[in-house]
PDB file of C-alpha atoms in Angstrom:
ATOM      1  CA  UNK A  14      79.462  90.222  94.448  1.00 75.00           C
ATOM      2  CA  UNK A  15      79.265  92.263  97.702  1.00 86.00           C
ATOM      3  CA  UNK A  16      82.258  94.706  97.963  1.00 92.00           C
ATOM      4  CA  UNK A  17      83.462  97.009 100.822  1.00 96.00           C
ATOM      5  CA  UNK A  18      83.824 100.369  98.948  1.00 96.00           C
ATOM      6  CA  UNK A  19      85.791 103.141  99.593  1.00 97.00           C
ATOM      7  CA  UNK A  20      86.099 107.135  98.856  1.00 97.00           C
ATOM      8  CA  UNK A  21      87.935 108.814  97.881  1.00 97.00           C
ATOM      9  CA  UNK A  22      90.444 106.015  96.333  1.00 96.00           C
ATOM     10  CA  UNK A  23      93.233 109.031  96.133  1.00 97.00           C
ATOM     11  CA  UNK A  24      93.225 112.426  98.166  1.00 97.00           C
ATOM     12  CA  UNK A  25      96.156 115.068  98.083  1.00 98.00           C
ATOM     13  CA  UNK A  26      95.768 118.046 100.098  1.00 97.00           C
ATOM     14  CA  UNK A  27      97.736 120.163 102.430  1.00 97.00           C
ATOM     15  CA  UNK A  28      99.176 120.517 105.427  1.00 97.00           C
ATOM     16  CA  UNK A  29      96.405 121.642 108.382  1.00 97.00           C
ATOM     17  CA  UNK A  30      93.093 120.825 105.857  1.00 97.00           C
ATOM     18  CA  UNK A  31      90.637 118.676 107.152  1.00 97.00           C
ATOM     19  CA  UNK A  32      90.504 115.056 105.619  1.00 98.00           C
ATOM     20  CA  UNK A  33      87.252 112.557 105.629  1.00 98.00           C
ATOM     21  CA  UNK A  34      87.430 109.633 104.088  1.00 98.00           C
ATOM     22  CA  UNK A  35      84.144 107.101 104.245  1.00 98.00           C
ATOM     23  CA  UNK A  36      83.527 103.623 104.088  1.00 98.00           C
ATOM     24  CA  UNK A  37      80.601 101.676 103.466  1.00 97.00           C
ATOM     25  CA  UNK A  38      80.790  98.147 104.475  1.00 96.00           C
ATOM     26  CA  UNK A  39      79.536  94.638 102.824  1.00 95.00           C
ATOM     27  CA  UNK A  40      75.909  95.201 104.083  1.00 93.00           C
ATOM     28  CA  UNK A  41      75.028  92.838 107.092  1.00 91.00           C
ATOM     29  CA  UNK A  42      78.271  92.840 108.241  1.00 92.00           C
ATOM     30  CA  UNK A  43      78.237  94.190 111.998  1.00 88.00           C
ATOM     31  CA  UNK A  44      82.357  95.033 112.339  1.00 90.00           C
ATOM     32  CA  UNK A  45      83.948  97.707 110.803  1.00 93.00           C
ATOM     33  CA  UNK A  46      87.787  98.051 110.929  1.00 93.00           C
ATOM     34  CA  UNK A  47      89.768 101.027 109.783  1.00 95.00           C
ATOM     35  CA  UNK A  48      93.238 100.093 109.457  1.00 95.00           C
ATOM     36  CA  UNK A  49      96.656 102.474 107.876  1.00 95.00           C
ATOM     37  CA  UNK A  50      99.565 100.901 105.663  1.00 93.00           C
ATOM     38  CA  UNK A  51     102.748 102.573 105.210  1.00 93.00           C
ATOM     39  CA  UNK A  52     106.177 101.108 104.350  1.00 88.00           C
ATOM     40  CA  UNK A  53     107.224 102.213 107.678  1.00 88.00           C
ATOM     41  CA  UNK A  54     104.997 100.325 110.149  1.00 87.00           C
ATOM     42  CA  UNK A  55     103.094  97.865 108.039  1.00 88.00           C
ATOM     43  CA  UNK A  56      99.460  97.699 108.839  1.00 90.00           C
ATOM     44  CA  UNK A  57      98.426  99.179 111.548  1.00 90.00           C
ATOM     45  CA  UNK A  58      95.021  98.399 113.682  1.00 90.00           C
ATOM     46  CA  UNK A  59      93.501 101.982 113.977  1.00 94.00           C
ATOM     47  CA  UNK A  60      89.925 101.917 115.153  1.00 92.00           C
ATOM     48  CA  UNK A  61      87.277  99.220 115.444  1.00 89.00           C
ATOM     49  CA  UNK A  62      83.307  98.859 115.188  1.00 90.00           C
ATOM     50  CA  UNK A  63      80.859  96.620 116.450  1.00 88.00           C
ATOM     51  CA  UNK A  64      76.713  97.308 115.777  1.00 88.00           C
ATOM     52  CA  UNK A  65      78.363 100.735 115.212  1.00 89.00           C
ATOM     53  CA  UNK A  66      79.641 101.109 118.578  1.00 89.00           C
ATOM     54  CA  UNK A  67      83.231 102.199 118.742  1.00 87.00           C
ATOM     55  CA  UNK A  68      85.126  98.902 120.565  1.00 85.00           C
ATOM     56  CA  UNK A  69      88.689  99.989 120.432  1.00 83.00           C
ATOM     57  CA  UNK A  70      90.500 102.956 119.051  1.00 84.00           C
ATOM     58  CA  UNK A  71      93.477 102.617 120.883  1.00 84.00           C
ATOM     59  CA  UNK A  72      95.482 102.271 117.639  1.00 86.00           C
ATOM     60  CA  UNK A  73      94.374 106.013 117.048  1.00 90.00           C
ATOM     61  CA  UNK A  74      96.200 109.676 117.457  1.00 87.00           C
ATOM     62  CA  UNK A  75      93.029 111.005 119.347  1.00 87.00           C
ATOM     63  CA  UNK A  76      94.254 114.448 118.971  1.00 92.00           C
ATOM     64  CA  UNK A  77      93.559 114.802 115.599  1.00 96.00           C
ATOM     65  CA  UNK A  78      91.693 111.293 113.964  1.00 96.00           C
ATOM     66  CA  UNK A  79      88.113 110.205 114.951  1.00 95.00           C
ATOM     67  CA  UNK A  80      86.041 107.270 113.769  1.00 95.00           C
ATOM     68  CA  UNK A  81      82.474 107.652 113.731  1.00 94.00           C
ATOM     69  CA  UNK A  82      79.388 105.332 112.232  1.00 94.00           C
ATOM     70  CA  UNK A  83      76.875 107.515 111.527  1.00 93.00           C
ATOM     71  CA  UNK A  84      74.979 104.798 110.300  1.00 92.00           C
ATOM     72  CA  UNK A  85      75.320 100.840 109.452  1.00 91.00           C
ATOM     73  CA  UNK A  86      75.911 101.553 105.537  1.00 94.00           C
ATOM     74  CA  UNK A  87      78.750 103.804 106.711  1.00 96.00           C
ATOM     75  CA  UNK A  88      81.684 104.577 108.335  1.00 97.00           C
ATOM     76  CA  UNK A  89      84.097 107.149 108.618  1.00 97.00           C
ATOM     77  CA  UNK A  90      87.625 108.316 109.359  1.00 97.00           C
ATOM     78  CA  UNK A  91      88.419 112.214 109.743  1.00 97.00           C
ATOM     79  CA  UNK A  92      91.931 113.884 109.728  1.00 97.00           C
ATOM     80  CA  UNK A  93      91.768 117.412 111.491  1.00 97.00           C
ATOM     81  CA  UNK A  94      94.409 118.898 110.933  1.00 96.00           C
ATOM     82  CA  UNK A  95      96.402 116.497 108.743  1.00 97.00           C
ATOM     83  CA  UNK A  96     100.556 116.414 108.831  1.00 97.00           C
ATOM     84  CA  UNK A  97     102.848 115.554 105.998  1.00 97.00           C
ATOM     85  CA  UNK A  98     103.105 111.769 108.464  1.00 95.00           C
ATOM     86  CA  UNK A  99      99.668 110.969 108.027  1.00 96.00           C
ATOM     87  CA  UNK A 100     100.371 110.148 104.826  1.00 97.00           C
ATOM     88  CA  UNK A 101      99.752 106.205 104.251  1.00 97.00           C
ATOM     89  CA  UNK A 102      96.914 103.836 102.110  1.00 96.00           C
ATOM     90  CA  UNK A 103      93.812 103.543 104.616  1.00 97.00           C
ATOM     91  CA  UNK A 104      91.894 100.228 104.751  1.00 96.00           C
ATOM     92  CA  UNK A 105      88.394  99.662 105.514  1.00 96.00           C
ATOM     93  CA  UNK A 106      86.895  96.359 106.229  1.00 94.00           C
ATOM     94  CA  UNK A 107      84.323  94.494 107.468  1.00 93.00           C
ATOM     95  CA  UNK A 108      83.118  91.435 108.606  1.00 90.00           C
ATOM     96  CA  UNK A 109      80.324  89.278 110.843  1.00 85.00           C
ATOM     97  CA  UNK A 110      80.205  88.794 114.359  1.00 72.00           C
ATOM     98  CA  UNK A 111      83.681  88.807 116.543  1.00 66.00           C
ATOM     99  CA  UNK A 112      84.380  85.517 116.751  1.00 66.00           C
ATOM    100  CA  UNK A 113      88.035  85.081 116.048  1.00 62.00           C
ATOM    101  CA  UNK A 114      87.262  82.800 112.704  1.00 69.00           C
ATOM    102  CA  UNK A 115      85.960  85.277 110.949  1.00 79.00           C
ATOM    103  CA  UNK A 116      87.292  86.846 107.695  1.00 86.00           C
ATOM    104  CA  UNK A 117      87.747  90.424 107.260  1.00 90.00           C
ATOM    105  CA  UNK A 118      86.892  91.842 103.740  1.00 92.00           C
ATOM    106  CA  UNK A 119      89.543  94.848 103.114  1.00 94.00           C
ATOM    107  CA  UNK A 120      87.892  97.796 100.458  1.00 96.00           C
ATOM    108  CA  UNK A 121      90.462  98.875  98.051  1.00 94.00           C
ATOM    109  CA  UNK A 122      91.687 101.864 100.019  1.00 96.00           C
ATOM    110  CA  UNK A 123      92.422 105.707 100.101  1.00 97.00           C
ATOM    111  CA  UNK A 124      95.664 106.671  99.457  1.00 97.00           C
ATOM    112  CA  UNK A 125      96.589 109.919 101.514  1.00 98.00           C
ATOM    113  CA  UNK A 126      99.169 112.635 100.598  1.00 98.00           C
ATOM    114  CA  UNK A 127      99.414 115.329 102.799  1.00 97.00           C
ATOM    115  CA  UNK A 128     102.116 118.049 101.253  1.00 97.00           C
TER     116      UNK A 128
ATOM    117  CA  UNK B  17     101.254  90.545 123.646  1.00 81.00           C
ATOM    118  CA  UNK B  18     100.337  88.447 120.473  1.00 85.00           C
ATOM    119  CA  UNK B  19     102.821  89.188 117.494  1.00 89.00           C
ATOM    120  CA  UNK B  20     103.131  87.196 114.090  1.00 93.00           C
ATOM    121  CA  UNK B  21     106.527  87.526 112.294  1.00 95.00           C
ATOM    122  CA  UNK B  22     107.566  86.710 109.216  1.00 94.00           C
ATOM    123  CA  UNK B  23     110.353  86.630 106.735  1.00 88.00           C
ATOM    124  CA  UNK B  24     111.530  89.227 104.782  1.00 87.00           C
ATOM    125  CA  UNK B  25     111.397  89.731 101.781  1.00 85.00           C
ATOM    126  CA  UNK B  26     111.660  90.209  98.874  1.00 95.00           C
ATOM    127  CA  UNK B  27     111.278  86.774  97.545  1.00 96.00           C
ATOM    128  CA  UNK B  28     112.215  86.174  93.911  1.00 97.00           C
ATOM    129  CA  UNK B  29     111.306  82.775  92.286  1.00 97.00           C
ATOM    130  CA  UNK B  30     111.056  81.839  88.690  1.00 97.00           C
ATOM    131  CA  UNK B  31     108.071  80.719  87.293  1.00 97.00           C
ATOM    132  CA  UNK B  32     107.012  77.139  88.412  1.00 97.00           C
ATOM    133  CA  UNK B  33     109.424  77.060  91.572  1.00 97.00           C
ATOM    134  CA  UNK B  34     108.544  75.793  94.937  1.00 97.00           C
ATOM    135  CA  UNK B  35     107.360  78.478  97.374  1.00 97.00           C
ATOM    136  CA  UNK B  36     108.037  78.804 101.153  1.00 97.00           C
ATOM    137  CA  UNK B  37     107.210  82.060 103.269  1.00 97.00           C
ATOM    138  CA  UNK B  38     107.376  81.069 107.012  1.00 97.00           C
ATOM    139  CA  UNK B  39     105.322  82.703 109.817  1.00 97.00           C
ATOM    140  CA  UNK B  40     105.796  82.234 113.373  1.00 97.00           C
ATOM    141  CA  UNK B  41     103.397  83.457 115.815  1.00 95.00           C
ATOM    142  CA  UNK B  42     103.018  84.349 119.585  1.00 93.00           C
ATOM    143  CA  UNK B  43      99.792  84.507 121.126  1.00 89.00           C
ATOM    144  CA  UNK B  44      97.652  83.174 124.355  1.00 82.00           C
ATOM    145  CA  UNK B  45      94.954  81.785 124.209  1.00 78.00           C
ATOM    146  CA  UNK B  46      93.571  79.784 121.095  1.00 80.00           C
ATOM    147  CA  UNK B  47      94.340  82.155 117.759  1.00 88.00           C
ATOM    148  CA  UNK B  48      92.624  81.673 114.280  1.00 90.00           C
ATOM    149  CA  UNK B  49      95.777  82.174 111.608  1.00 94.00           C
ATOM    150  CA  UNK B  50      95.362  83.277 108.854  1.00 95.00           C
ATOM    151  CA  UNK B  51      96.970  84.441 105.332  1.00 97.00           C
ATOM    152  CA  UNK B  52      95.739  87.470 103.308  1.00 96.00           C
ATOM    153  CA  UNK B  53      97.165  88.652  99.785  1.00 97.00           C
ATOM    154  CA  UNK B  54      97.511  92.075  98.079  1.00 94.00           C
ATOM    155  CA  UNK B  55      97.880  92.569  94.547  1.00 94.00           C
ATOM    156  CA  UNK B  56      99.471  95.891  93.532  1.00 90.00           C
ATOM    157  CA  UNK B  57      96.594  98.507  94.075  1.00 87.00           C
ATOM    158  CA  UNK B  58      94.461  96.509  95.772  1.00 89.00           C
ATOM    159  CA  UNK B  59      93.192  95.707  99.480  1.00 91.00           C
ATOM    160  CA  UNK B  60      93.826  92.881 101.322  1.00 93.00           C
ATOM    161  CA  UNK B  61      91.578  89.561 100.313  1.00 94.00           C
ATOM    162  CA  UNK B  62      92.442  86.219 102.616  1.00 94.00           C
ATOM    163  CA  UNK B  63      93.873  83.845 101.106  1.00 97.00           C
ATOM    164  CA  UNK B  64      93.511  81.114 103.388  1.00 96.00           C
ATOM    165  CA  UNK B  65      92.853  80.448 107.256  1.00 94.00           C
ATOM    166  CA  UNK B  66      92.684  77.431 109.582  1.00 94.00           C
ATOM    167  CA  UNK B  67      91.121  77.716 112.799  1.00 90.00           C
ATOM    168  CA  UNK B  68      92.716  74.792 115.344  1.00 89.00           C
ATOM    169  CA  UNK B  69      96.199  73.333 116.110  1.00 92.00           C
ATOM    170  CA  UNK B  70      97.017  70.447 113.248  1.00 95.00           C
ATOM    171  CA  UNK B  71      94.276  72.318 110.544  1.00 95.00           C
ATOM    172  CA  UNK B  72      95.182  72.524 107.194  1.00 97.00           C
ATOM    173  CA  UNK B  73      94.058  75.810 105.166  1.00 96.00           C
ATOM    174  CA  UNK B  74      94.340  75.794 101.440  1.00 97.00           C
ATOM    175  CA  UNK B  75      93.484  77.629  98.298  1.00 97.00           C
ATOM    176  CA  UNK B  76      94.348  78.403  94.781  1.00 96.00           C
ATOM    177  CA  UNK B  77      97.203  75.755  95.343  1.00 97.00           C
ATOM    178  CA  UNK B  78      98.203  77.245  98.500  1.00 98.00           C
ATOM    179  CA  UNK B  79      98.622  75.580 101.707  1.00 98.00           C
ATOM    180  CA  UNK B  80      99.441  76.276 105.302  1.00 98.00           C
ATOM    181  CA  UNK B  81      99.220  74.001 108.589  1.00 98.00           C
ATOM    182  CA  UNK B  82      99.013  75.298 111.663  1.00 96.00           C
ATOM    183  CA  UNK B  83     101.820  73.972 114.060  1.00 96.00           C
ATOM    184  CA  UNK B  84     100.659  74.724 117.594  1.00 93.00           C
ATOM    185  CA  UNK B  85     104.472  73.099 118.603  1.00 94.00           C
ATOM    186  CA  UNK B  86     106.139  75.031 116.742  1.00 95.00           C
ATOM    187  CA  UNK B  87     103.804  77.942 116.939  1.00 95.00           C
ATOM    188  CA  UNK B  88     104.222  78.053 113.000  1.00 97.00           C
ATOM    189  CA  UNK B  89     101.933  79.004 109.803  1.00 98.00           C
ATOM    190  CA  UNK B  90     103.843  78.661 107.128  1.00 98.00           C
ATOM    191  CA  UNK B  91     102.519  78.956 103.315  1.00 98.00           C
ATOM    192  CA  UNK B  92     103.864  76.955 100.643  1.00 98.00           C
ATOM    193  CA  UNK B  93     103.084  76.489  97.219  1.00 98.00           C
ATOM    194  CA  UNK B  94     104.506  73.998  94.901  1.00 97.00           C
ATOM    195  CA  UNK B  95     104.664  75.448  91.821  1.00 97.00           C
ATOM    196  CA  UNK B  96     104.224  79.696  91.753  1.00 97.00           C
ATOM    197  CA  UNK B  97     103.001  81.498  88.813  1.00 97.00           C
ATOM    198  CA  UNK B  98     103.774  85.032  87.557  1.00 97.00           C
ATOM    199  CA  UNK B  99     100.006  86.014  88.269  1.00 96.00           C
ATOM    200  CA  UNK B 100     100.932  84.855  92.253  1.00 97.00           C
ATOM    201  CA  UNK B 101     103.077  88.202  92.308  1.00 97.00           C
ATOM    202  CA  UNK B 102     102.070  90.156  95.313  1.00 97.00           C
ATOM    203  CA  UNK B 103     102.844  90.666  98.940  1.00 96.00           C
ATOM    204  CA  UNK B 104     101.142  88.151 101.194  1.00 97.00           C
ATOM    205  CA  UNK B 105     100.356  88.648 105.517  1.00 96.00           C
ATOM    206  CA  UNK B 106     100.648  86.568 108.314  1.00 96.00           C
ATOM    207  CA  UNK B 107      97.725  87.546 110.604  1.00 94.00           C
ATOM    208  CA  UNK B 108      96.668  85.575 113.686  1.00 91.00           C
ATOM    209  CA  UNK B 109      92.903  86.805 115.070  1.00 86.00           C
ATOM    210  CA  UNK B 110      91.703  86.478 118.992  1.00 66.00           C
ATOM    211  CA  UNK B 111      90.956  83.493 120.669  1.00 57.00           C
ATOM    212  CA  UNK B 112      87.653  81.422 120.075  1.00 51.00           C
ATOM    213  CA  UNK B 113      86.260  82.739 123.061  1.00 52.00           C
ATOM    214  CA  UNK B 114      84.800  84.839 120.480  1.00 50.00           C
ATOM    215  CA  UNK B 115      86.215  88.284 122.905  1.00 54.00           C
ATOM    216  CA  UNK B 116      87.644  89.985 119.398  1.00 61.00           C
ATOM    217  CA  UNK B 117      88.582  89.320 115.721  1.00 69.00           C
ATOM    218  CA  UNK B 118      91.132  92.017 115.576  1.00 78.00           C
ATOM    219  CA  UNK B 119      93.470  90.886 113.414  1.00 86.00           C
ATOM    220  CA  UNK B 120      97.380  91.610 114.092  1.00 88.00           C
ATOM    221  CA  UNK B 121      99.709  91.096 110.404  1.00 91.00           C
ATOM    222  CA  UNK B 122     103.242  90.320 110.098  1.00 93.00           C
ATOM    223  CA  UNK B 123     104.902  93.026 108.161  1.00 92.00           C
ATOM    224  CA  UNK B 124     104.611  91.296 104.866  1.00 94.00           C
ATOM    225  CA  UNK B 125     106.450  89.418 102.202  1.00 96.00           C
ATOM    226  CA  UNK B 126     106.742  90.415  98.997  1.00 96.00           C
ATOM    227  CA  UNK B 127     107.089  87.764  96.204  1.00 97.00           C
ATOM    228  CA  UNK B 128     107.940  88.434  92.664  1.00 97.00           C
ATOM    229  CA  UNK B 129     107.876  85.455  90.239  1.00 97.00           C
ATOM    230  CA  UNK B 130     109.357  86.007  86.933  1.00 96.00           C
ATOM    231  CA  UNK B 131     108.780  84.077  83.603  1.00 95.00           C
TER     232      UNK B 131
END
């Protein structure tokens, strides 16, 4: 049963400390997704992948997050330096193709604290 | 731009009720809608989808038309289980032209459903 996994599932660190958390998608899949929930805002589009290639990161604080894919068995999402409001459950997912039809497959997610 | 909204929730049935959680949506264009489920702890997982005006998407007694009139998807259920407990999203994806499969989600309704 192919699975989007995620690491780490549960992070706590400080204020200012760097944060990477990875992804590696269903393999095959050609779109990776990195999306935040918090109470707050809800889910929230962050960055997305196609063939690896960033397509959109609007969704992103580019001051401080970046979204790379080193390579097509993973992705990942860095935090430098993290703030007390980054705090949230990040989602990975992935999925085939673009066509609108398509399902996304959501890994179980990272939950962030940031003291 | 598009937007889905949703009710609010929470929603509290007993066991064996009749479930309704209604999702309105505003998009150009020709959306895929869709309905995704999270159990405590978990990512999302779809829960059902339909593609075109007038389809009907169901599963695990689920079901949800989309109403290109009304510019509704709403899921109903006739009889709800304790084990349905979870929140469930509203998510419409891009048109068929195939130009994205972003998804954007409604904020999310909670549903508890006690014995």
């Amino acid at each position: 049963d192919a699975r989007v996994t995620q690491t780490p599932r549960d992070k706590v660190t400080e204020m200012g400390q760097e944060v990477t958390m990875r992804c590696q998608p269903i393999l095959g899949h050609n779109t990776v997704f990195w999306y935040r929930q918090t109470m707050m805002q809800g889910l929230e589009l962050l960055a997305y992948f196609r063939n690896r290639a960033p397509l959109d990161d609007s969704g992103m604080p580019k001051d401080r997050f970046s979204a790379e894919m080193p390579d097509a068995t993973l992705a990942t999402l860095k935090i430098q330096p993290s703030e007390p409001r980054d705090s949230a459950v990040y989602f990975c997912a992935s999925g085939e193709g673009l066509a609108g039809y398509n399902e996304q497959f959501f890994g179980p997610g990272t939950r962030l604290t940031v003291l | 731009g598009d937007s889905v909204t949703q009710m609010e929730g929470p929603v509290t049935l007993s066991e064996e009720a009749c479930l309704t959680i209604n999702c309105t949506y505003t998009a150009t264009g020709y959306p895929s809608l869709f309905w995704y489920v999270q159990y405590p702890g978990e990512g999302l997982q779809l829960l059902l989808k339909a593609t075109k005006a007038d389809d009907k998407g169901s599963n695990k007694g689920f079901e949800a038309t989309y109403r290109k009139e009304t510019t509704s998807f709403h899921l109903e259920k006739g009889s709800v289980q304790v084990s349905d407990s979870a929140v469930y999203f509203c998510a419409l994806s891009g048109d068929q032209t195939g130009a994205t499969n972003k998804l954007i989600f409604g904020t999310g309704t909670l549903l508890a459903v006690q014995p």
